Coordinates of C-alpha atoms in Angstrom, one line a residue:
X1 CA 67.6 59.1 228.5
X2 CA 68.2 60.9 231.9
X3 CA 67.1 58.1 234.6
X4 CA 67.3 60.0 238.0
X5 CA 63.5 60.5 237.9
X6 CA 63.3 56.8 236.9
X7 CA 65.6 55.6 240.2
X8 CA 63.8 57.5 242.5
X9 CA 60.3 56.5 241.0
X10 CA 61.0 52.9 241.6
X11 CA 62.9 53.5 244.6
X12 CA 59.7 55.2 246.3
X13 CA 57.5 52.8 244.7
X14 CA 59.1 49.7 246.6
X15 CA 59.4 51.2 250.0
X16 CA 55.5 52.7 249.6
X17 CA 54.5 49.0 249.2
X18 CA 53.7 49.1 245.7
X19 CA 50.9 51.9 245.8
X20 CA 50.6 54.2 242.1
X21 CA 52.9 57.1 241.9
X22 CA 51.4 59.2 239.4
X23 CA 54.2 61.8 239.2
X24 CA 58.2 62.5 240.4
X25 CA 58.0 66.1 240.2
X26 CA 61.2 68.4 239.5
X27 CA 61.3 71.0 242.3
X28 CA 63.1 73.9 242.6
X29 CA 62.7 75.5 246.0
X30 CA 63.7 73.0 248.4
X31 CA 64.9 69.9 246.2
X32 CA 65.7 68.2 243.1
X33 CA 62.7 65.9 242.9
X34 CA 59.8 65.5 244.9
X35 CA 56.9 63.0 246.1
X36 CA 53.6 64.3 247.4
X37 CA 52.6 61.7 249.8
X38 CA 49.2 63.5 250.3
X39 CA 47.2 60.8 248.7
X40 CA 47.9 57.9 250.3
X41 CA 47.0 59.1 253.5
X42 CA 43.3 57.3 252.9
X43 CA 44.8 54.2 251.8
X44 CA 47.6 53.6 254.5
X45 CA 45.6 55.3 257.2
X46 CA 48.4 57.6 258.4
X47 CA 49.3 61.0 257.9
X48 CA 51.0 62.5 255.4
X49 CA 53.8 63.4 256.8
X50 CA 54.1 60.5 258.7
X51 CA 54.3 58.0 255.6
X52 CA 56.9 60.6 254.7
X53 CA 59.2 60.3 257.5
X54 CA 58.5 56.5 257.6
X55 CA 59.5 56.4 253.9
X56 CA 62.5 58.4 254.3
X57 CA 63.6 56.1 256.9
X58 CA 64.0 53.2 254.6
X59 CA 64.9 55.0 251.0
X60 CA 68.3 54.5 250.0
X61 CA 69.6 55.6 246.8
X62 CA 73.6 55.8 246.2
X63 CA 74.2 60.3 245.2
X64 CA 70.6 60.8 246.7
X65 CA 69.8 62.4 250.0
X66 CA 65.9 61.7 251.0
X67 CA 64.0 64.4 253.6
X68 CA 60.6 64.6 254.7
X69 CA 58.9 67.8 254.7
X70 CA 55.6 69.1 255.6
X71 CA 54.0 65.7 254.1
X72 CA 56.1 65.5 250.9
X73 CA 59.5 62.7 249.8
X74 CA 62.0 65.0 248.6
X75 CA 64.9 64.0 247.1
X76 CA 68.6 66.2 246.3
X77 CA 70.6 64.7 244.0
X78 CA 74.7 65.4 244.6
X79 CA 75.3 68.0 242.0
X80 CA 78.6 66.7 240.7
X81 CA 77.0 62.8 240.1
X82 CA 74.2 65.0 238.2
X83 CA 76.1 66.9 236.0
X84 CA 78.0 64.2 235.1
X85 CA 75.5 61.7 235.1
X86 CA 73.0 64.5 232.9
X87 CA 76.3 64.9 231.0
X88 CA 77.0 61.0 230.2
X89 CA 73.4 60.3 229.0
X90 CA 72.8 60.6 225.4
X91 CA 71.8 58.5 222.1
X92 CA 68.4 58.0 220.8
X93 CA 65.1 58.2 222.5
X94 CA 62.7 57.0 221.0
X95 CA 60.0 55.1 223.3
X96 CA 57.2 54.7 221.2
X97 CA 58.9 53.1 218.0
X98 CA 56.8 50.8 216.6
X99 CA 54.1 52.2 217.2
X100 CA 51.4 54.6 214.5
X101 CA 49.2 57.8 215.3
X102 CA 47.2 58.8 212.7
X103 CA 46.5 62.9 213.1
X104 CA 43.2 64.4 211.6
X105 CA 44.0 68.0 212.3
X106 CA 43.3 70.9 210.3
X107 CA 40.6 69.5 208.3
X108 CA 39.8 72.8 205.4
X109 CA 36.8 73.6 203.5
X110 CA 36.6 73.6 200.5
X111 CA 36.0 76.6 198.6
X112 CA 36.8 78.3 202.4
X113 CA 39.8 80.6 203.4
X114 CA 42.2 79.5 205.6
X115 CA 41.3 81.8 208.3
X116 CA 42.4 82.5 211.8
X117 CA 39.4 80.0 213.5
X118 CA 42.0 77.5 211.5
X119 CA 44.9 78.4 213.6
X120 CA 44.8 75.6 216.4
X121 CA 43.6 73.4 215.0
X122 CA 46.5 73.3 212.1
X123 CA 49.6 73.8 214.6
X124 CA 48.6 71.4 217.4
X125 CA 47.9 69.0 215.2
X126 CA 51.5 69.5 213.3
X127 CA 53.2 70.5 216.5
X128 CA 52.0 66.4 217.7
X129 CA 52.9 65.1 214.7
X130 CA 56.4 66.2 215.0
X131 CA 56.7 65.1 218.7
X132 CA 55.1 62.0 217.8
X133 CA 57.5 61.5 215.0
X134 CA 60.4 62.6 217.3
X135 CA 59.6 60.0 219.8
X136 CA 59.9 57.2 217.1
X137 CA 56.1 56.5 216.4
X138 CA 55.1 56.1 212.4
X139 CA 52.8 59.2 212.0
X140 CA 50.1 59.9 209.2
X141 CA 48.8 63.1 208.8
X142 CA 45.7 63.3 207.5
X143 CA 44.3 66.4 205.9
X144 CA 40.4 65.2 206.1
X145 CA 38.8 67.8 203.7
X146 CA 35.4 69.2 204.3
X147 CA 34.0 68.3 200.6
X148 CA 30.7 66.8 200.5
X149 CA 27.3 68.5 200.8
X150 CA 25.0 70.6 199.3
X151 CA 27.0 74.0 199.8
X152 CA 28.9 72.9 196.9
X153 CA 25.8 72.4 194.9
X154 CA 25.4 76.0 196.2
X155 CA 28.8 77.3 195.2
X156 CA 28.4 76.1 191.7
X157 CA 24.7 77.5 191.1
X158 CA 25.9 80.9 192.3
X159 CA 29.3 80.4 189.9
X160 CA 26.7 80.3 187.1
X161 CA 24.6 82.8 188.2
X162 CA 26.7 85.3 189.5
X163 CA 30.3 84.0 188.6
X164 CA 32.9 85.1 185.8
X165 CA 35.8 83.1 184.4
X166 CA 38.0 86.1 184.4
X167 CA 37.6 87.1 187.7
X168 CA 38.0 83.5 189.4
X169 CA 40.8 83.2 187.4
X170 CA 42.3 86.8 189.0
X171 CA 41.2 86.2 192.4
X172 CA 40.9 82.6 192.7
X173 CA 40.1 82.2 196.7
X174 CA 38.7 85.6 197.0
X175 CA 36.1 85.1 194.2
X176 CA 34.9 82.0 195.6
X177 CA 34.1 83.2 199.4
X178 CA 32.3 86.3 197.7
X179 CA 30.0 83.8 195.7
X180 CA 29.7 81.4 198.7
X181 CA 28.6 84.3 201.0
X182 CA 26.0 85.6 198.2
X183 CA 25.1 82.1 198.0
X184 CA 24.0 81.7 201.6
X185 CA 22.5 85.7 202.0
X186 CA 20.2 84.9 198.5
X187 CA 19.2 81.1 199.1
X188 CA 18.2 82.4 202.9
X189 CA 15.6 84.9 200.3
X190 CA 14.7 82.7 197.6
X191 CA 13.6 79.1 197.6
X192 CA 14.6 78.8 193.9
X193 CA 18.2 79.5 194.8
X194 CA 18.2 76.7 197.2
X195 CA 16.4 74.4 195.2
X196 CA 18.8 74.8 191.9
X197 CA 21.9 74.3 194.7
X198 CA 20.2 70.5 195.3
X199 CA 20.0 70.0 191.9
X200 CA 23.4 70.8 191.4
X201 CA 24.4 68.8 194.4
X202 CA 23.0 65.8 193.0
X203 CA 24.6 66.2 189.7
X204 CA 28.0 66.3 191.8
X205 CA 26.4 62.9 193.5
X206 CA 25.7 61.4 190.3
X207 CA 29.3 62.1 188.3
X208 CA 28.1 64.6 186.4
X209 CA 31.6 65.2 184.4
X210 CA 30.6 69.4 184.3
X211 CA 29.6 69.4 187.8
X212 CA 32.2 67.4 189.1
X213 CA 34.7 69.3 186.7
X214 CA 34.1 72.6 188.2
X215 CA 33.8 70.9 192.0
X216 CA 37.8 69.8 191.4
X217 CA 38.5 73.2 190.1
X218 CA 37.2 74.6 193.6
X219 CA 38.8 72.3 195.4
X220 CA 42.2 72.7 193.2
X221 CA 42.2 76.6 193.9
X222 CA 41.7 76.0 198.0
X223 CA 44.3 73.8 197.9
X224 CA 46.7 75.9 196.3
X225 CA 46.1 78.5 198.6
X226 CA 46.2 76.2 201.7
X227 CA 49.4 74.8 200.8
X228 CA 50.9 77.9 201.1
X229 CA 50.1 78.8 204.5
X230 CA 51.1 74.9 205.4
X231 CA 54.8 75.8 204.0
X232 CA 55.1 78.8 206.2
X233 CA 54.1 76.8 209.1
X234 CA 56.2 74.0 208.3
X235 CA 53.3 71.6 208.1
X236 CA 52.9 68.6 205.6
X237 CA 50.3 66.4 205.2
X238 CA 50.4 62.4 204.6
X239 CA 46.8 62.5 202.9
X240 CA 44.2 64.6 201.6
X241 CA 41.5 62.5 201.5
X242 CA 38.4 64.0 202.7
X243 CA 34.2 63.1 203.4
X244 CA 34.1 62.6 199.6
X245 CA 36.2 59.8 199.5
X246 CA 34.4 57.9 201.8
X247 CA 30.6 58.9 200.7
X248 CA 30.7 54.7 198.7
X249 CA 32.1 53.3 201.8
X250 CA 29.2 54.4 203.5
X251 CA 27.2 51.8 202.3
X252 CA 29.5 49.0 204.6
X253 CA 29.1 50.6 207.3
X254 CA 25.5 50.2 207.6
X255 CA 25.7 47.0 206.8
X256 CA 27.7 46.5 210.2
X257 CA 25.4 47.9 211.9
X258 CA 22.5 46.1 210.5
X259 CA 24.3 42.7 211.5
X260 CA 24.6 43.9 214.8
X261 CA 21.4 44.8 215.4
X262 CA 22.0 48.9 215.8
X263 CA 20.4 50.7 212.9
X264 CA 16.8 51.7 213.0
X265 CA 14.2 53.7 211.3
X266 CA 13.2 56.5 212.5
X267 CA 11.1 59.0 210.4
X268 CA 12.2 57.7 207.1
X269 CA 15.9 58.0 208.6
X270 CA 18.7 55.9 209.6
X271 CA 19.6 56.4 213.3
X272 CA 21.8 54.4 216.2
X273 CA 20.4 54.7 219.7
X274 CA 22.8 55.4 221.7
X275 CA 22.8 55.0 225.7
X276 CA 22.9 57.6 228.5
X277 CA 22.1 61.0 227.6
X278 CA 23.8 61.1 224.6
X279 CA 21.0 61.6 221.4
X280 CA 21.3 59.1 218.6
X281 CA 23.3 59.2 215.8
X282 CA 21.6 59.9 212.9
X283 CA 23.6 58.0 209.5
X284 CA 21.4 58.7 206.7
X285 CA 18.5 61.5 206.1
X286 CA 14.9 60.5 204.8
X287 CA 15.9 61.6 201.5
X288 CA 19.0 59.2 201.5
X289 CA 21.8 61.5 202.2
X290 CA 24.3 60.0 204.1
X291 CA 25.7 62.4 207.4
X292 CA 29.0 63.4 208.8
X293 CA 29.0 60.6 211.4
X294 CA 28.6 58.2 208.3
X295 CA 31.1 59.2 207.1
X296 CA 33.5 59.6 209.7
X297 CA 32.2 55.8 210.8
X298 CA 33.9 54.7 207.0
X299 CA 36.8 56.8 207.5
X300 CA 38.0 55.1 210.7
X301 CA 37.4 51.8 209.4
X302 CA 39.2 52.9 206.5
X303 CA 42.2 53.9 208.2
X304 CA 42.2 51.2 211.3
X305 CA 42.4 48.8 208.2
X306 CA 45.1 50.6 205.9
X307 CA 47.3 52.0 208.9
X308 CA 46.6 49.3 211.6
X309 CA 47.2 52.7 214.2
X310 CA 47.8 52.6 217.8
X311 CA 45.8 55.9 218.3
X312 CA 44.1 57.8 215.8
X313 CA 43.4 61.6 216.9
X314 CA 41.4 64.3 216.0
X315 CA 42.1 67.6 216.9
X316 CA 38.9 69.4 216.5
X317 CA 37.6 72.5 218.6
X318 CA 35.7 71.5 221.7
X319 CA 32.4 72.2 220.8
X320 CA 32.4 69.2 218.4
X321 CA 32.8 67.1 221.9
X322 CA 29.6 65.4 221.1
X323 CA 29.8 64.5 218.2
X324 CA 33.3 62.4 218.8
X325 CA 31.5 60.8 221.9
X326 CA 28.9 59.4 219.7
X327 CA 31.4 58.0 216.8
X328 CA 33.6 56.5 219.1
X329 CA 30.4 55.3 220.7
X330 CA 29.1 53.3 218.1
X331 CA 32.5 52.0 217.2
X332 CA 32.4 50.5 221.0
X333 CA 28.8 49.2 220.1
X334 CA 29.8 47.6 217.2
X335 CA 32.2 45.7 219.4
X336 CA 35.5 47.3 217.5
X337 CA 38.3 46.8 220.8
X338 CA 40.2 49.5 218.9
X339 CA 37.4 52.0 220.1
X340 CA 39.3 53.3 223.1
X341 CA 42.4 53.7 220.5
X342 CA 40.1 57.2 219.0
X343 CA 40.8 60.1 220.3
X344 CA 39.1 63.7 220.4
X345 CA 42.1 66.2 220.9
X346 CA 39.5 69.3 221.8
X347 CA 40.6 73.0 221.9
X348 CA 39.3 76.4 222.8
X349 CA 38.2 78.9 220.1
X350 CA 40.3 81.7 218.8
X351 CA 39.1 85.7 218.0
X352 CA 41.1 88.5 217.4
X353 CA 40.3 91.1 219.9
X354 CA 37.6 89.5 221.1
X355 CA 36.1 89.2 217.4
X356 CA 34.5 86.0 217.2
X357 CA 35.1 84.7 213.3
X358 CA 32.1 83.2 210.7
X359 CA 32.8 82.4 207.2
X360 CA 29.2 82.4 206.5
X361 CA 28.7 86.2 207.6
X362 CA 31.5 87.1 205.4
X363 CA 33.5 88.0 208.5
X364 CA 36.8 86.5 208.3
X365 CA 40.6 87.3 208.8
X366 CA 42.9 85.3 206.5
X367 CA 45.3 83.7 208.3
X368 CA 48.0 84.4 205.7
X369 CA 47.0 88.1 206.1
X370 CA 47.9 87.4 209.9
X371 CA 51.3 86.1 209.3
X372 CA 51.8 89.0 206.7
X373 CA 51.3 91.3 209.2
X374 CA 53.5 89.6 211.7
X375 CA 56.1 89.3 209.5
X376 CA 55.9 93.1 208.8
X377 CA 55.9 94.1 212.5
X378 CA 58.9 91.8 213.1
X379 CA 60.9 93.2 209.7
X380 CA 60.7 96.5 211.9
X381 CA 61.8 95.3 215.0
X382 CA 64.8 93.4 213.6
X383 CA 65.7 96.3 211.6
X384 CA 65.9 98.9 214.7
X385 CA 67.7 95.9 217.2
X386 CA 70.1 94.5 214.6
X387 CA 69.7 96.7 211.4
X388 CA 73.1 95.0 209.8
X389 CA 71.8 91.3 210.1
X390 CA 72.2 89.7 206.7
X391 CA 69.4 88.2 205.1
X392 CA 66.6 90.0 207.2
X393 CA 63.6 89.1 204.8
X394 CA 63.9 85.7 205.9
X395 CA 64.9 86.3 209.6
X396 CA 61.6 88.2 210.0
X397 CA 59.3 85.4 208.4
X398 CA 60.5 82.8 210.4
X399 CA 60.0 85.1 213.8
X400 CA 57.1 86.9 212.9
X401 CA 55.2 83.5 211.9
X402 CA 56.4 81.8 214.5
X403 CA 55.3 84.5 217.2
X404 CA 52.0 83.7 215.4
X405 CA 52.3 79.9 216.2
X406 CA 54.4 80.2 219.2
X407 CA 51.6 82.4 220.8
X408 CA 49.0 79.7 219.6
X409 CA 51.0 76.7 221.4
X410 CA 51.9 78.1 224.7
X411 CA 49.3 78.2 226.4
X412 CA 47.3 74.9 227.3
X413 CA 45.1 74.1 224.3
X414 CA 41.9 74.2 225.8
X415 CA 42.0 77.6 226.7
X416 CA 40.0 80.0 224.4
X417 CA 42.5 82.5 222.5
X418 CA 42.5 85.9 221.9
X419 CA 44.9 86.7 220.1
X420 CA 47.2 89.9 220.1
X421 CA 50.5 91.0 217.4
X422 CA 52.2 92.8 220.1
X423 CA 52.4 90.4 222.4
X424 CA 53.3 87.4 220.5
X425 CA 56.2 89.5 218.8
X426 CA 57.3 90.3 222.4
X427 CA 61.1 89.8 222.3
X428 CA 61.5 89.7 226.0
X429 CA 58.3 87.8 227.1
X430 CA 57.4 84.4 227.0
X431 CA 57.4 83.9 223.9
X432 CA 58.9 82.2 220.1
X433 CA 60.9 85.6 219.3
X434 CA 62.2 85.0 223.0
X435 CA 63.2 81.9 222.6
X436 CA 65.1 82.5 218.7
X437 CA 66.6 85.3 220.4
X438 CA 67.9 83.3 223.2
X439 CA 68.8 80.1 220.6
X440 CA 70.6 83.4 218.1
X441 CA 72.4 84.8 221.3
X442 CA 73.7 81.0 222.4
X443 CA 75.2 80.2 218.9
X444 CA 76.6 83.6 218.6
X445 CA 78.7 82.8 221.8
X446 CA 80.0 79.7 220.5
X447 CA 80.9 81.5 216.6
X448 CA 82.9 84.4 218.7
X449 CA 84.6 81.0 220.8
X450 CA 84.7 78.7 217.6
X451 CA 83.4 76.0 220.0
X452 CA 81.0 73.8 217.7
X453 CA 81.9 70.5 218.7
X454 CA 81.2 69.0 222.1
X455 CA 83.6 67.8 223.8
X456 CA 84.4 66.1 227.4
X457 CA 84.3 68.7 230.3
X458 CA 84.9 69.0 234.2
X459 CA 81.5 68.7 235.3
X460 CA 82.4 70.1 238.3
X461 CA 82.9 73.4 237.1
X462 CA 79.5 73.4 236.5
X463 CA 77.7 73.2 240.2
X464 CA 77.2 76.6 240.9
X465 CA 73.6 77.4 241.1
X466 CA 72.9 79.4 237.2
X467 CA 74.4 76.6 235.7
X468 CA 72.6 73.6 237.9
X469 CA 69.6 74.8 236.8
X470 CA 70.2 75.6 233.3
X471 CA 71.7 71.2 233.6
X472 CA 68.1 70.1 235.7
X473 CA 66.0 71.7 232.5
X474 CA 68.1 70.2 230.2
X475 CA 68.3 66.2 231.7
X476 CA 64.9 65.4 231.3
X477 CA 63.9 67.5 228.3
X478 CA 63.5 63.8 226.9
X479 CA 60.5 63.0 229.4
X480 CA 59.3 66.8 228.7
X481 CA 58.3 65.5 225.2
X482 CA 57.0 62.7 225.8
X483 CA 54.5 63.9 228.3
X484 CA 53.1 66.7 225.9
X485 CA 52.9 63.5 223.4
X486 CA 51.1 61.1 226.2
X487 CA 48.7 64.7 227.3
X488 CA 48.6 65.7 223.5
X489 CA 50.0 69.0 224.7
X490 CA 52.6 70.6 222.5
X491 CA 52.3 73.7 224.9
X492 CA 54.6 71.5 227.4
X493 CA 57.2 71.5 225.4
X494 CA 57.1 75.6 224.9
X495 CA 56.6 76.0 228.4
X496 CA 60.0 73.9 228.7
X497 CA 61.7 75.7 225.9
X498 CA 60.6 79.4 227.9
X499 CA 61.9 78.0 231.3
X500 CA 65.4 77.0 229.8
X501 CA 65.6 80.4 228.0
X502 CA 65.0 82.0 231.4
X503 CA 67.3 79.5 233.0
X504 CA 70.0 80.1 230.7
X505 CA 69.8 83.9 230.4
X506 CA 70.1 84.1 234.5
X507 CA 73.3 81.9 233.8
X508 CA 74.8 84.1 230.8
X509 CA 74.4 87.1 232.9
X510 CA 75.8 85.2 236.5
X511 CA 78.2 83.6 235.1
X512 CA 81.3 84.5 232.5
X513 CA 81.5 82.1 229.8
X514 CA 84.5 83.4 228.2
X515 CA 86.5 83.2 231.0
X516 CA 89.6 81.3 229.8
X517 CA 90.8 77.3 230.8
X518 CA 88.7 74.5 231.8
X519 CA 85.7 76.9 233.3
X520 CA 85.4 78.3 229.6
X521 CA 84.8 75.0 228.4
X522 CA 82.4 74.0 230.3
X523 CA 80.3 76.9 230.2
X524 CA 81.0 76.5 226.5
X525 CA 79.6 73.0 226.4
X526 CA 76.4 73.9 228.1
X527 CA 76.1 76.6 226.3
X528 CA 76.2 74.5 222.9
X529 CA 74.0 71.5 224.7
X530 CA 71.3 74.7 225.5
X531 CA 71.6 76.0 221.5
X532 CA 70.9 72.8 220.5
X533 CA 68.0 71.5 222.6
X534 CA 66.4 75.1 221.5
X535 CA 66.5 74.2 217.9
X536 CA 64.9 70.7 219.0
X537 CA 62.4 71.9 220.6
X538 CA 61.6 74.9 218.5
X539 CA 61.1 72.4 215.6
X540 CA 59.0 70.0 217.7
X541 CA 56.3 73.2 217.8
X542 CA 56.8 74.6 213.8
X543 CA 59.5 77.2 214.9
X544 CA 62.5 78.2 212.8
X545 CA 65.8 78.5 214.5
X546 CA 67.8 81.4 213.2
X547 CA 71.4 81.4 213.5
X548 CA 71.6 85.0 213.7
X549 CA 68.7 87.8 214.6

């Protein structure tokens, strides 16, 4: 781990008489690091740029020069105890060993597509997984399947009314969303329709074996079809267990709450007042069904008690924010410390030209038919930029899907998304075909050098300013993870990866690295230690790496 950051933190930190440095920023303009001392004007009752000089004054740090300007601590490091320093610094990093993150994320429907409104969910929640795993934390994913309520009661009354064995056989996915649809549009017309979908519910309920047996076969067929789409994303799950699982653990919940004095009746139904403005949570319906927040209540119990987690998040789309305030709510009331441990990863929504999505209006976009079409758009552009590349059919899935995710992860997650082919598949724009390209173009330099093994360089030779700041990006790549881990951000990392593709391509074009002698090799060494922090980091958010493009 690169410690300069470190040094300077607890440097600063003495000499401002212990106050709470939120942040060592890397700088670019007028330093290497920086201190805003803007904040503790209030508490030290001077000005900012006055605690500055006053700091500055006293800060002395062997290789660091200090300045005060215009209210901020900045700090240059010498660029020959950097390089070498950034050089030197190696081994495993892996701060949060030890330590377990469950990941809810993706969540599917049964007898759903996997559609585009699926997107974020699915590749923030495997992009964390991967940095949390990277980082040294034990990490179960947890696929928690929507498979519990009375749709399905709905799905298999419209199987037997409308269905055919031959066709669900043939179409599988396809069939089902057509009879979930006509479901919803006839049961919205006629009571009877809705009626016999209760019936059916309750037979599921019950362990009816043909109820149940065609349930499984649903769920069988959306699996299949999900499982495919997680493969091209380079996503695996842990567990599948979803709300069914948990509908008999239900019943031990409640009897928590009784003993703590939280459920009540209201109506015939099973509700926790909760306090502020929050409404209450309601756990069981009049006519005894239990509710999502019943079950949700079972499923953390379930796994604080088989994972024993340090944090369990769920990334779920932000306008589920209340219902996450009120679980982790009545966790609190029911005086569980690990409460605070549950968190709500929220996210904006995603259309497609402004084209909000609904499964229930039939309107949907596969997302598989997304990364088809991806896939096809970046087939042609490989084939007119590099129409001799070997093994181009697999070349353009891994850049045309990753655009997809790429695209998906780069930006901060709570923005909304809309999303767009031709700028995702943007070769030259901040983007995953960017960086591949830039990872391809590094390890093409080092095959032409046949320099794949590093190797101890002059660090000196590497000073000049492309090269400094290609170094700077690279040294704390380490703390780059970990903060999108500790602001459940994988778009941090991409952002990084984008900034040391820029970085590097300024240097490439600046600076001749086959240039013969010493200067060669060290240019060739960064140029390997850039390759292979790109292939890090393009795996930490679902990317490929291709060797060649």
């Amino acid at each position: 781990m690169f410690d300069y950051k470190t040094l300077i933190y607890n440097s600063a930190k003495d000499v401002l008489e212990g106050l709470e440095i939120s942040d060592v920023a890397a700088s670019d303009e007028f330093c290497d690091y920086c201190i805003p001392c803007f904040k503790f004007a209030k508490i030290l009752r001077k000005a900012p740029a006055m605690i500055a000089a006053d700091a500055v004054s006293r800060i002395k740090i062997d290789g660091i020069k200090a300045e005060a300007l215009n209210g901020y601590l900045n700090f240059t490091i010498e660029r020959n105890a950097f390089v070498r320093r950034a050089f030197e610094s190696g081994g495993e990093y892996k701060p949060l060993a030890g330590k377990t993150v469950c990941l809810d994320y993706s969540s599917v429907n049964i007898a759903k597509p996997f559609h585009i409104g699926h997107l974020m969910t699915t590749v923030i929640g495997g992009s964390l997984c991967k940095i949390f795993r990277e980082l040294g934390a034990r990490v179960v994913g947890i696929n928690h399947l929507g498979d519990w309520g009375t749709q399905f009661g709905g799905l298999i009354s419209a199987y037997r009314r409308w269905g055919d064995e031959g066709r669900l056989n043939a179409r599988g996915l396809d069939e089902l969303l057509e009879l979930y649809v006509r479901y919803h549009s006839e049961s919205e017309k006629d009571e009877a329709v809705a009626a016999e979908a209760r019936e059916w519910s309750k037979k599921i309920e019950s362990g009816d074996p043909y109820a149940v047996g065609l349930f499984e076969r649903f769920k069988a067929i959306t699996l299949e079809q999900a499982k495919k789409v997680y493969a091209r994303l380079n996503i695996e799950f842990d567990s599948y267990l979803g709300e069914s699982f948990y509908v008999d653990k239900v019943p031990a919940v409640e009897k928590k709450l009784e003993q703590k004095g939280l459920l009540k009746m209201s109506d015939g139904a099973e509700i926790v007042e909760l306090t502020g403005d929050m409404p209450p949570a309601l756990i069981r319906r009049s006519d005894g069904a239990s509710l999502y927040i019943a079950r949700d209540l079972a499923a953390a119990y379930y796994r604080h008690e088989n994972y024993n987690f340090d944090k369990c998040l769920y990334v779920v789309a932000s306008h589920q924010a209340l219902h996450f305030k009120q679980l982790f709510k009545v966790l609190e009331l029911l005086g569980e410390p690990w409460a605070s441990d549950m968190i709500h990863v929220s996210f904006g929504m995603v259309s497609v030209e402004g084209m909000a999505l609904s499964t229930r209006r039939g309107n949907v976009l596969y997302l598989s038919d997304v990364l088809d079409s991806a896939v096809e758009k970046a087939a042609a552009i490989i084939a007119e930029r590099n129409p001799d590349l070997q093994d181009k059919t697999r070349v353009a899935e891994s850049v045309g899907v990753g655009a997809v995710v790429f695209g998906a992860l780069y930006d901060g997650r709570q923005k909304d998304k809309n999303f767009s082919l031709e700028s995702a598949l943007n070769f030259d724009g901040e983007t995953g075909p960017y960086v591949q390209y830039t990872h391809a173009r590094c390890r093409s330099v080092l095959a032409k050098a046949n320099y794949g093994c590093s190797q101890n360089v002059d660090c000196n030779l590497l000073t000049d300013d492309e090269a400094y700041e290609v170094v700077k990006l690279l040294a704390d790549f380490d703390e780059n993870i970990l903060a999108a881990a500790v602001k459940y951000e994988p778009s941090v990392v991409s952002r990084r990866l984008v900034k040391i593709c820029q970085a590097f391509n300024r240097f490439y074009n600046a600076d001749r690295i086959m240039c013969g002698g010493e200067t060669e090799k060290a240019r060739l060494e960064l140029t390997l230690r850039v390759a292979d922090a790109l292939k890090r980091g393009l795996s930490l958010v679902l990317l490929d790496a291709p060797e060649k493009m």
